[in-house]
Coordinates of C-alpha atoms in Angstrom, one line a residue:
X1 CA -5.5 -3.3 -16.9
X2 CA -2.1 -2.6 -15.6
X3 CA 1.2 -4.6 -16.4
X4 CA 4.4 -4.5 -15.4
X5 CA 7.6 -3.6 -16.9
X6 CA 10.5 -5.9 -16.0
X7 CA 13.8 -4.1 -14.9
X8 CA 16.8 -5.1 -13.6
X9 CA 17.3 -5.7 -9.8
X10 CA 17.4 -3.1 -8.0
X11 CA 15.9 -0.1 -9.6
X12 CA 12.1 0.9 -9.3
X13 CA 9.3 -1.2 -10.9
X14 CA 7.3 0.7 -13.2
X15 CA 4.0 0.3 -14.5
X16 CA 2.4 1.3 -17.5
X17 CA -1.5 1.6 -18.5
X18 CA -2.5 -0.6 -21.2
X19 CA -6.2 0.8 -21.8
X20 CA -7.6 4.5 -22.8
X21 CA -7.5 6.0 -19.0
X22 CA -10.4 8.8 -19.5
X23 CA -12.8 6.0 -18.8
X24 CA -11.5 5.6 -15.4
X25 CA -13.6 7.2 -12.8
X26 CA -12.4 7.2 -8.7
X27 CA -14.5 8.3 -6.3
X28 CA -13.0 10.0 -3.0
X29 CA -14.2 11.2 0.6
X30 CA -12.6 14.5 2.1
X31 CA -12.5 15.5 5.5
X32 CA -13.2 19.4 5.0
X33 CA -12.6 21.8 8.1
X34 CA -12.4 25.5 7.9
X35 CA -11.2 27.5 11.1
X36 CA -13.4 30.0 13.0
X37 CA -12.5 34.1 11.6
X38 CA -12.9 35.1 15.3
X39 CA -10.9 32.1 17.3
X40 CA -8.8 30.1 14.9
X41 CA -8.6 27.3 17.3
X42 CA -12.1 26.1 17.1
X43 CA -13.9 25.1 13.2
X44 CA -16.5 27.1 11.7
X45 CA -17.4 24.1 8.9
X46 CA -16.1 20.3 9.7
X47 CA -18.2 18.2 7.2
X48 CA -17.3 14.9 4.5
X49 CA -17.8 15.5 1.3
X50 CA -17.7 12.4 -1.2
X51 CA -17.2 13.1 -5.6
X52 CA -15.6 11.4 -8.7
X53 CA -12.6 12.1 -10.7
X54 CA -11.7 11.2 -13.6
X55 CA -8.5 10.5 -14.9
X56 CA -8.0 11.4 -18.5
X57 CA -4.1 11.1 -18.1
X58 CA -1.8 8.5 -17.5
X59 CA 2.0 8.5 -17.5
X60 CA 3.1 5.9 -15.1
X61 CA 3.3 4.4 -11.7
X62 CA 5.7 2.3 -9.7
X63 CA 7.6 1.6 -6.5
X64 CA 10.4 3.6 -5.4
X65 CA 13.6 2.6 -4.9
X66 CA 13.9 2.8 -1.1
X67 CA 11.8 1.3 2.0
X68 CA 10.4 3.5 4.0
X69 CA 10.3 3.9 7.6
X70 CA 7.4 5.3 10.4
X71 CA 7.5 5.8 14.0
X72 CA 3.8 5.6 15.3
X73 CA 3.3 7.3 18.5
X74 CA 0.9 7.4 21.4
X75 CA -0.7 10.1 22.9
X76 CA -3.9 10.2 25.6
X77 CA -6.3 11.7 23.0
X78 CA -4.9 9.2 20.1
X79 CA -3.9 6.4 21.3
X80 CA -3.9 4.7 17.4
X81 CA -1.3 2.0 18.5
X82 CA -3.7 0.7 21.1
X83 CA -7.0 0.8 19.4
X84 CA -5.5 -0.5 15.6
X85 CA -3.1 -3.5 17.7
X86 CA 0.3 -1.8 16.2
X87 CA 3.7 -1.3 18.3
X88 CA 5.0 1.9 19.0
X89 CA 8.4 3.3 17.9
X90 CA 10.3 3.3 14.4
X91 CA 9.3 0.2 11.9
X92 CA 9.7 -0.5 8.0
X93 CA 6.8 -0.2 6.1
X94 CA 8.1 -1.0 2.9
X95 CA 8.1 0.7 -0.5
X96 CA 6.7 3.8 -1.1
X97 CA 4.2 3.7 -4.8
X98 CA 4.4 7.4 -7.1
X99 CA 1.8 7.8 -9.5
X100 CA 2.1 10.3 -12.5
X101 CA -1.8 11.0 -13.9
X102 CA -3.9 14.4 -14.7
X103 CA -7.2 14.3 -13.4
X104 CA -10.4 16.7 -13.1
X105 CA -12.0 16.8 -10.0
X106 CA -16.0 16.7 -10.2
X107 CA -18.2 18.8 -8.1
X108 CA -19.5 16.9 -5.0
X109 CA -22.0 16.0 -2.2
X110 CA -21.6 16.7 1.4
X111 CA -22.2 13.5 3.4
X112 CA -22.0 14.4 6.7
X113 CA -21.8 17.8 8.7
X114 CA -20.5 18.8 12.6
X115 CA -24.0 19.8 14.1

């Protein structure tokens, strides 16, 4: 469980872990692509490969003190703006969140590989 520290307006809210982290476990998914030796422009390996962590360290977490801003763009091959029904151009996206944590990465299992 996580709970929040009060703190005056205007600076960052802060969080602090209220349980022994080394029990918590997180899986992920990577995107892993290593370039061709011979043309660098083209992938030797593209594949997704899914593993745990586990975080056995826990410091803190929070929201920074200043809102953030991102221009989305379009372009012919990604036209992300389109396809996900966002505008264009520069737009506030809010507070940013920072975690502080150690973790160990486990070994994992490749999902999916280019053919």
């Amino acid at each position: 469980m996580i709970n929040r520290r009060d703190c005056p307006q205007g600076q960052s809210r802060h969080f602090t872990h209220a349980r022994d982290s080394r029990a918590w476990l997180s899986p992920s998914a990577s995107c892993v692509e290593f370039p061709d030796a011979a043309d660098p422009t083209r992938a030797c390996y593209q594949g997704i490969i899914e593993a745990q962590a586990t975080i056995n360290g826990f410091r803190g977490a929070g929201f920074t003190d200043t809102p953030y801003e991102v221009r989305i763009t379009s372009y012919a091959s990604h036209p992300f703006p389109a396809e996900l029904g966002l505008k264009e151009g520069w737009q506030g996206v809010g507070q940013g969140v920072w975690m502080d944590f150690d973790f160990e990465q486990h070994l994992g299992a490749e999902d999916w590989r280019a053919g």
